[in-house]
PDB file of C-alpha atoms and ligand atoms in Angstrom:
ATOM      1  CA  MET A   1     -49.589 198.915  29.289  1.00 44.00           C
ATOM      2  CA  THR A   2     -49.835 195.193  30.042  1.00 46.00           C
ATOM      3  CA  THR A   3     -46.629 193.273  29.971  1.00 52.00           C
ATOM      4  CA  LEU A   4     -46.702 189.951  28.079  1.00 53.00           C
ATOM      5  CA  PRO A   5     -45.288 186.851  29.849  1.00 55.00           C
ATOM      6  CA  SER A   6     -41.520 186.808  29.446  1.00 56.00           C
ATOM      7  CA  PRO A   7     -39.870 184.315  27.082  1.00 56.00           C
ATOM      8  CA  THR A   8     -38.620 182.455  30.171  1.00 54.00           C
ATOM      9  CA  GLU A   9     -42.205 181.873  31.215  1.00 57.00           C
ATOM     10  CA  THR A  10     -43.087 180.621  27.755  1.00 54.00           C
ATOM     11  CA  GLY A  11     -40.038 178.384  27.448  1.00 52.00           C
ATOM     12  CA  ALA A  12     -38.302 180.465  24.756  1.00 58.00           C
ATOM     13  CA  ALA A  13     -35.347 181.381  26.846  1.00 71.00           C
ATOM     14  CA  MET A  14     -31.924 182.158  25.472  1.00 89.00           C
ATOM     15  CA  SER A  15     -29.246 184.039  27.472  1.00 93.00           C
ATOM     16  CA  ALA A  16     -28.755 187.702  26.553  1.00 95.00           C
ATOM     17  CA  MET A  17     -25.164 186.874  25.585  1.00 97.00           C
ATOM     18  CA  ASP A  18     -26.287 184.014  23.321  1.00 97.00           C
ATOM     19  CA  ALA A  19     -28.770 186.340  21.589  1.00 97.00           C
ATOM     20  CA  VAL A  20     -26.125 189.038  21.062  1.00 97.00           C
ATOM     21  CA  TYR A  21     -23.715 186.541  19.500  1.00 97.00           C
ATOM     22  CA  GLN A  22     -26.245 184.538  17.573  1.00 97.00           C
ATOM     23  CA  ARG A  23     -28.229 187.371  15.997  1.00 98.00           C
ATOM     24  CA  ARG A  24     -27.685 187.658  12.252  1.00 98.00           C
ATOM     25  CA  SER A  25     -29.068 189.872   9.498  1.00 98.00           C
ATOM     26  CA  VAL A  26     -31.402 187.255   7.915  1.00 98.00           C
ATOM     27  CA  ARG A  27     -32.235 187.697   4.198  1.00 98.00           C
ATOM     28  CA  HIS A  28     -33.762 184.243   3.373  1.00 98.00           C
ATOM     29  CA  PHE A  29     -37.083 183.216   4.886  1.00 98.00           C
ATOM     30  CA  THR A  30     -39.547 180.343   4.778  1.00 97.00           C
ATOM     31  CA  ALA A  31     -43.111 181.060   3.737  1.00 96.00           C
ATOM     32  CA  LYS A  32     -44.236 180.516   7.336  1.00 95.00           C
ATOM     33  CA  THR A  33     -45.818 183.644   8.806  1.00 92.00           C
ATOM     34  CA  VAL A  34     -45.128 185.026  12.282  1.00 96.00           C
ATOM     35  CA  GLY A  35     -48.350 185.440  14.162  1.00 95.00           C
ATOM     36  CA  PRO A  36     -49.687 188.589  15.748  1.00 98.00           C
ATOM     37  CA  GLU A  37     -49.035 187.399  19.303  1.00 97.00           C
ATOM     38  CA  VAL A  38     -45.370 186.950  18.590  1.00 97.00           C
ATOM     39  CA  ILE A  39     -45.153 190.367  16.984  1.00 98.00           C
ATOM     40  CA  ARG A  40     -46.830 191.901  20.028  1.00 98.00           C
ATOM     41  CA  ARG A  41     -44.295 190.181  22.263  1.00 97.00           C
ATOM     42  CA  LEU A  42     -41.443 191.547  20.147  1.00 98.00           C
ATOM     43  CA  MET A  43     -42.887 195.068  20.327  1.00 98.00           C
ATOM     44  CA  ASP A  44     -43.229 194.647  24.065  1.00 98.00           C
ATOM     45  CA  ALA A  45     -39.504 193.717  24.288  1.00 98.00           C
ATOM     46  CA  ALA A  46     -38.739 196.775  22.137  1.00 98.00           C
ATOM     47  CA  VAL A  47     -40.465 199.255  24.468  1.00 98.00           C
ATOM     48  CA  HIS A  48     -38.419 197.912  27.476  1.00 98.00           C
ATOM     49  CA  ALA A  49     -35.318 199.573  25.912  1.00 98.00           C
ATOM     50  CA  PRO A  50     -33.740 202.483  27.815  1.00 98.00           C
ATOM     51  CA  THR A  51     -35.372 205.768  26.793  1.00 97.00           C
ATOM     52  CA  ALA A  52     -33.977 209.263  27.401  1.00 96.00           C
ATOM     53  CA  MET A  53     -35.959 211.228  29.983  1.00 95.00           C
ATOM     54  CA  HIS A  54     -38.418 208.345  29.906  1.00 96.00           C
ATOM     55  CA  GLN A  55     -39.961 209.858  26.836  1.00 96.00           C
ATOM     56  CA  GLU A  56     -40.850 206.527  25.062  1.00 97.00           C
ATOM     57  CA  PRO A  57     -40.949 208.369  21.726  1.00 98.00           C
ATOM     58  CA  TRP A  58     -41.587 205.306  19.621  1.00 98.00           C
ATOM     59  CA  GLY A  59     -44.464 204.043  17.527  1.00 98.00           C
ATOM     60  CA  PHE A  60     -44.827 200.990  15.325  1.00 98.00           C
ATOM     61  CA  ALA A  61     -46.288 200.071  11.966  1.00 98.00           C
ATOM     62  CA  ILE A  62     -46.572 196.492  10.869  1.00 98.00           C
ATOM     63  CA  ILE A  63     -46.878 195.798   7.150  1.00 98.00           C
ATOM     64  CA  GLU A  64     -47.633 192.336   5.933  1.00 98.00           C
ATOM     65  CA  ASP A  65     -49.739 192.932   2.855  1.00 98.00           C
ATOM     66  CA  ARG A  66     -47.722 191.447  -0.003  1.00 97.00           C
ATOM     67  CA  ALA A  67     -48.783 193.963  -2.668  1.00 98.00           C
ATOM     68  CA  LEU A  68     -48.017 196.846  -0.306  1.00 98.00           C
ATOM     69  CA  LEU A  69     -44.505 195.460   0.448  1.00 98.00           C
ATOM     70  CA  ASP A  70     -43.898 195.000  -3.258  1.00 98.00           C
ATOM     71  CA  ARG A  71     -44.846 198.660  -3.981  1.00 98.00           C
ATOM     72  CA  LEU A  72     -42.842 199.907  -1.048  1.00 98.00           C
ATOM     73  CA  SER A  73     -39.790 197.965  -2.276  1.00 98.00           C
ATOM     74  CA  GLU A  74     -40.103 199.595  -5.681  1.00 98.00           C
ATOM     75  CA  SER A  75     -40.482 202.983  -4.142  1.00 98.00           C
ATOM     76  CA  ALA A  76     -37.456 202.404  -1.890  1.00 98.00           C
ATOM     77  CA  LYS A  77     -35.336 201.371  -4.905  1.00 97.00           C
ATOM     78  CA  GLU A  78     -36.398 204.463  -6.773  1.00 97.00           C
ATOM     79  CA  CYS A  79     -35.319 206.680  -3.796  1.00 97.00           C
ATOM     80  CA  VAL A  80     -31.975 204.847  -3.655  1.00 95.00           C
ATOM     81  CA  ARG A  81     -31.464 205.303  -7.405  1.00 94.00           C
ATOM     82  CA  LYS A  82     -32.212 209.035  -7.184  1.00 95.00           C
ATOM     83  CA  GLU A  83     -29.823 209.511  -4.286  1.00 92.00           C
ATOM     84  CA  ALA A  84     -27.007 207.603  -5.973  1.00 90.00           C
ATOM     85  CA  ALA A  85     -27.495 209.200  -9.394  1.00 87.00           C
ATOM     86  CA  GLY A  86     -24.337 210.987 -10.487  1.00 88.00           C
ATOM     87  CA  ASP A  87     -22.319 209.635  -7.539  1.00 92.00           C
ATOM     88  CA  HIS A  88     -19.480 207.459  -8.901  1.00 92.00           C
ATOM     89  CA  SER A  89     -18.043 206.410  -5.525  1.00 95.00           C
ATOM     90  CA  PRO A  90     -17.573 202.715  -5.015  1.00 95.00           C
ATOM     91  CA  HIS A  91     -20.253 202.705  -2.338  1.00 92.00           C
ATOM     92  CA  ALA A  92     -22.894 204.315  -4.683  1.00 93.00           C
ATOM     93  CA  THR A  93     -21.881 201.972  -7.498  1.00 94.00           C
ATOM     94  CA  HIS A  94     -22.349 198.928  -5.238  1.00 93.00           C
ATOM     95  CA  VAL A  95     -25.730 200.192  -4.014  1.00 93.00           C
ATOM     96  CA  LEU A  96     -26.907 200.872  -7.551  1.00 94.00           C
ATOM     97  CA  ASP A  97     -25.784 197.455  -8.773  1.00 94.00           C
ATOM     98  CA  LEU A  98     -27.697 195.891  -5.947  1.00 94.00           C
ATOM     99  CA  VAL A  99     -30.958 197.703  -6.468  1.00 94.00           C
ATOM    100  CA  ASN A 100     -30.797 197.311 -10.195  1.00 94.00           C
ATOM    101  CA  LYS A 101     -30.400 193.514  -9.955  1.00 96.00           C
ATOM    102  CA  THR A 102     -33.351 191.792 -11.635  1.00 96.00           C
ATOM    103  CA  GLY A 103     -35.858 190.673  -8.994  1.00 95.00           C
ATOM    104  CA  PHE A 104     -34.105 192.479  -6.090  1.00 97.00           C
ATOM    105  CA  HIS A 105     -36.661 193.012  -3.312  1.00 98.00           C
ATOM    106  CA  VAL A 106     -35.513 195.327  -0.518  1.00 98.00           C
ATOM    107  CA  PHE A 107     -37.501 193.230   2.008  1.00 98.00           C
ATOM    108  CA  TYR A 108     -36.177 189.893   0.725  1.00 97.00           C
ATOM    109  CA  ASP A 109     -39.681 188.356   0.641  1.00 93.00           C
ATOM    110  CA  ALA A 110     -40.006 188.540   4.470  1.00 98.00           C
ATOM    111  CA  GLY A 111     -43.588 188.126   5.649  1.00 97.00           C
ATOM    112  CA  SER A 112     -43.517 191.051   8.039  1.00 98.00           C
ATOM    113  CA  LEU A 113     -41.996 194.516   8.108  1.00 98.00           C
ATOM    114  CA  ILE A 114     -41.966 196.317  11.428  1.00 99.00           C
ATOM    115  CA  VAL A 115     -41.244 199.966  11.186  1.00 99.00           C
ATOM    116  CA  ILE A 116     -40.207 201.885  14.315  1.00 98.00           C
ATOM    117  CA  TYR A 117     -41.207 205.565  14.099  1.00 98.00           C
ATOM    118  CA  GLY A 118     -39.910 208.326  16.354  1.00 98.00           C
ATOM    119  CA  LYS A 119     -42.191 211.098  17.554  1.00 97.00           C
ATOM    120  CA  SER A 120     -40.981 214.661  17.020  1.00 83.00           C
ATOM    121  CA  GLN A 121     -37.383 215.861  16.876  1.00 78.00           C
ATOM    122  CA  GLY A 122     -35.878 215.449  20.417  1.00 85.00           C
ATOM    123  CA  SER A 123     -32.117 214.971  20.722  1.00 93.00           C
ATOM    124  CA  PHE A 124     -32.372 211.313  21.645  1.00 97.00           C
ATOM    125  CA  VAL A 125     -35.431 210.178  19.735  1.00 98.00           C
ATOM    126  CA  THR A 126     -33.315 208.421  17.158  1.00 98.00           C
ATOM    127  CA  ALA A 127     -31.129 206.774  19.799  1.00 98.00           C
ATOM    128  CA  ASP A 128     -34.250 205.539  21.675  1.00 98.00           C
ATOM    129  CA  CYS A 129     -35.712 204.035  18.518  1.00 98.00           C
ATOM    130  CA  TRP A 130     -32.566 202.227  17.621  1.00 98.00           C
ATOM    131  CA  LEU A 131     -32.258 200.870  21.113  1.00 98.00           C
ATOM    132  CA  ALA A 132     -35.831 199.603  20.782  1.00 98.00           C
ATOM    133  CA  ALA A 133     -34.911 198.114  17.429  1.00 99.00           C
ATOM    134  CA  GLU A 134     -31.971 196.141  18.891  1.00 98.00           C
ATOM    135  CA  ASN A 135     -34.197 194.858  21.763  1.00 98.00           C
ATOM    136  CA  LEU A 136     -36.748 193.686  19.188  1.00 98.00           C
ATOM    137  CA  MET A 137     -34.065 191.993  17.033  1.00 98.00           C
ATOM    138  CA  LEU A 138     -32.439 190.207  20.009  1.00 98.00           C
ATOM    139  CA  ALA A 139     -35.888 189.106  21.288  1.00 98.00           C
ATOM    140  CA  ALA A 140     -36.730 187.756  17.799  1.00 98.00           C
ATOM    141  CA  CYS A 141     -33.376 185.887  17.735  1.00 98.00           C
ATOM    142  CA  ALA A 142     -34.089 184.398  21.164  1.00 97.00           C
ATOM    143  CA  GLN A 143     -37.372 182.962  19.702  1.00 95.00           C
ATOM    144  CA  GLY A 144     -35.644 181.483  16.654  1.00 96.00           C
ATOM    145  CA  LEU A 145     -36.818 184.235  14.297  1.00 98.00           C
ATOM    146  CA  GLY A 146     -34.812 186.206  11.785  1.00 98.00           C
ATOM    147  CA  THR A 147     -34.610 189.998  11.330  1.00 98.00           C
ATOM    148  CA  CYS A 148     -32.745 192.535   9.253  1.00 98.00           C
ATOM    149  CA  VAL A 149     -32.706 196.334   9.379  1.00 98.00           C
ATOM    150  CA  ILE A 150     -33.619 197.694   5.957  1.00 98.00           C
ATOM    151  CA  GLY A 151     -32.038 201.151   5.821  1.00 98.00           C
ATOM    152  CA  PHE A 152     -32.865 201.299   2.151  1.00 97.00           C
ATOM    153  CA  ALA A 153     -36.516 201.774   3.024  1.00 98.00           C
ATOM    154  CA  VAL A 154     -36.241 204.767   5.366  1.00 98.00           C
ATOM    155  CA  GLU A 155     -36.417 207.527   2.780  1.00 98.00           C
ATOM    156  CA  ALA A 156     -39.436 206.006   1.008  1.00 98.00           C
ATOM    157  CA  LEU A 157     -41.283 205.421   4.271  1.00 98.00           C
ATOM    158  CA  ASN A 158     -40.921 209.136   5.052  1.00 98.00           C
ATOM    159  CA  LEU A 159     -42.307 210.343   1.718  1.00 98.00           C
ATOM    160  CA  PRO A 160     -45.575 212.132   2.285  1.00 98.00           C
ATOM    161  CA  GLU A 161     -47.413 209.693  -0.025  1.00 98.00           C
ATOM    162  CA  TRP A 162     -46.382 206.661   2.034  1.00 98.00           C
ATOM    163  CA  LYS A 163     -47.092 208.362   5.358  1.00 98.00           C
ATOM    164  CA  ALA A 164     -50.530 209.224   3.951  1.00 98.00           C
ATOM    165  CA  GLU A 165     -51.185 205.745   2.651  1.00 98.00           C
ATOM    166  CA  LEU A 166     -50.153 204.134   5.965  1.00 98.00           C
ATOM    167  CA  LYS A 167     -52.053 206.901   7.894  1.00 98.00           C
ATOM    168  CA  ILE A 168     -48.894 207.844   9.875  1.00 98.00           C
ATOM    169  CA  PRO A 169     -49.419 211.241  11.500  1.00 97.00           C
ATOM    170  CA  GLU A 170     -47.106 213.986  10.291  1.00 95.00           C
ATOM    171  CA  GLU A 171     -45.132 214.276  13.535  1.00 96.00           C
ATOM    172  CA  TRP A 172     -43.826 210.658  13.295  1.00 98.00           C
ATOM    173  CA  THR A 173     -40.576 209.903  11.402  1.00 97.00           C
ATOM    174  CA  ALA A 174     -39.705 206.403  10.212  1.00 98.00           C
ATOM    175  CA  ILE A 175     -36.377 205.476  11.803  1.00 98.00           C
ATOM    176  CA  ALA A 176     -35.884 201.731  11.922  1.00 98.00           C
ATOM    177  CA  PRO A 177     -37.512 199.401   9.327  1.00 98.00           C
ATOM    178  CA  ILE A 178     -36.950 195.751  10.330  1.00 99.00           C
ATOM    179  CA  ILE A 179     -38.009 192.718   8.410  1.00 98.00           C
ATOM    180  CA  LEU A 180     -39.091 189.664  10.313  1.00 98.00           C
ATOM    181  CA  GLY A 181     -39.656 186.025   9.414  1.00 98.00           C
ATOM    182  CA  VAL A 182     -38.738 182.402   9.950  1.00 97.00           C
ATOM    183  CA  PRO A 183     -35.155 181.905   8.741  1.00 98.00           C
ATOM    184  CA  ALA A 184     -34.759 179.500   5.848  1.00 97.00           C
ATOM    185  CA  GLY A 185     -31.554 177.893   7.142  1.00 95.00           C
ATOM    186  CA  ALA A 186     -28.550 179.193   9.012  1.00 97.00           C
ATOM    187  CA  THR A 187     -26.926 182.591   8.289  1.00 98.00           C
ATOM    188  CA  PRO A 188     -23.159 182.579   8.762  1.00 98.00           C
ATOM    189  CA  PRO A 189     -21.714 185.256  11.074  1.00 97.00           C
ATOM    190  CA  VAL A 190     -20.242 188.429   9.593  1.00 97.00           C
ATOM    191  CA  PRO A 191     -16.914 188.910  11.289  1.00 97.00           C
ATOM    192  CA  ARG A 192     -16.158 192.038  13.352  1.00 98.00           C
ATOM    193  CA  LYS A 193     -12.952 193.851  13.948  1.00 98.00           C
ATOM    194  CA  PRO A 194     -11.899 193.917  17.650  1.00 98.00           C
ATOM    195  CA  PRO A 195     -13.048 196.958  19.505  1.00 98.00           C
ATOM    196  CA  GLN A 196     -10.788 200.002  18.905  1.00 98.00           C
ATOM    197  CA  ILE A 197     -10.028 201.364  22.367  1.00 98.00           C
ATOM    198  CA  LEU A 198      -9.432 205.060  22.076  1.00 98.00           C
ATOM    199  CA  ALA A 199      -8.935 205.715  25.820  1.00 98.00           C
ATOM    200  CA  TRP A 200      -8.978 203.610  29.054  1.00 98.00           C
ATOM    201  CA  ARG A 201      -7.548 205.574  31.961  1.00 97.00           C
TER     202      ARG A 201
HETATM  203  C1  LIG B   1     -28.736 201.205   9.976  1.00 91.52           C
HETATM  204  C2  LIG B   1     -28.635 199.886   9.205  1.00 91.52           C
HETATM  205  C3  LIG B   1     -29.141 199.798   7.960  1.00 91.52           C
HETATM  206  C4  LIG B   1     -29.118 198.593   7.261  1.00 91.52           C
HETATM  207  N1  LIG B   1     -29.680 198.502   6.043  1.00 91.52           N
HETATM  208  C5  LIG B   1     -29.673 197.329   5.364  1.00 91.52           C
HETATM  209  C6  LIG B   1     -30.365 197.196   4.120  1.00 91.52           C
HETATM  210  O1  LIG B   1     -30.983 198.161   3.584  1.00 91.52           O
HETATM  211  N2  LIG B   1     -30.362 196.022   3.538  1.00 91.52           N
HETATM  212  C7  LIG B   1     -29.719 194.916   4.035  1.00 91.52           C
HETATM  213  O2  LIG B   1     -29.780 193.826   3.456  1.00 91.52           O
HETATM  214  N3  LIG B   1     -29.070 195.052   5.235  1.00 91.52           N
HETATM  215  C8  LIG B   1     -29.045 196.172   5.904  1.00 91.52           C
HETATM  216  N4  LIG B   1     -28.408 196.219   7.120  1.00 91.52           N
HETATM  217  C9  LIG B   1     -27.805 195.086   7.717  1.00 91.52           C
HETATM  218  C10 LIG B   1     -26.252 195.101   7.668  1.00 91.52           C
HETATM  219  O3  LIG B   1     -25.847 194.865   6.319  1.00 91.52           O
HETATM  220  C11 LIG B   1     -25.702 194.026   8.657  1.00 91.52           C
HETATM  221  O4  LIG B   1     -26.093 194.372   9.974  1.00 91.52           O
HETATM  222  C12 LIG B   1     -24.195 193.938   8.546  1.00 91.52           C
HETATM  223  O5  LIG B   1     -23.750 193.475   7.304  1.00 91.52           O
HETATM  224  C13 LIG B   1     -23.592 192.987   9.620  1.00 91.52           C
HETATM  225  O6  LIG B   1     -24.208 191.732   9.577  1.00 91.52           O
HETATM  226  P1  LIG B   1     -24.977 191.074  10.769  1.00 91.52           P
HETATM  227  O7  LIG B   1     -26.114 192.001  11.150  1.00 91.52           O
HETATM  228  O8  LIG B   1     -25.438 189.708  10.303  1.00 91.52           O
HETATM  229  O9  LIG B   1     -23.965 190.893  11.881  1.00 91.52           O
HETATM  230  C14 LIG B   1     -28.501 197.429   7.818  1.00 91.52           C
HETATM  231  C15 LIG B   1     -27.973 197.537   9.139  1.00 91.52           C
HETATM  232  C16 LIG B   1     -28.062 198.706   9.875  1.00 91.52           C
HETATM  233  C17 LIG B   1     -27.539 198.785  11.243  1.00 91.52           C
END
């Protein structure tokens, strides 16, 4: 596989620490689209993640067709409603309130959805795909772009009808759906608790 020039070579450098601390889950985007070359660069950054036994078990789907994203959002909301039906926990109630809000779009009108799929069922396939996802999101941040993981969409993406429509072979499982776009303004940080140290001997 050819390796694209690094962001340093293209002038889009940001330190790894800056990207870690400046990445946000972005849910408001401008109408500007992210071109295919940038998306290729982000996928290239993704596949440089560590990978158990050097298996590289990942594959990508890029969805930018607006009508398709709208239908997938509706399908994802339906899956979420079915899963939360009859569950009266605060979490399920919050999720239902969110997906039932008028006009709620699970992809927040982002121009691109990148789905990372894992091949087969190895013990570390999921871990590899999430590591690739984080690389992709940090690389996007370093280039001034916004991303957000959309866990709500995982179940719908794995429905046989969506795999058939997107022509995803059966052995691939959708693991990490990530929206991508140009942020429409700054996103405030979500605070974190300090690390809980369970042992240090
Ligand atoms: C596995 C996973 C699933 C997520 N699913 C969603 C989602 O469906 N919709 C959404 O708006 N944000 C989703 N998020 C984003 C989280 O809400 C976000 O990471 C968290 O609130 C912390 O904010 P930050 O990423 O800006 O630091 C998801 C994040 C992860 C890691």
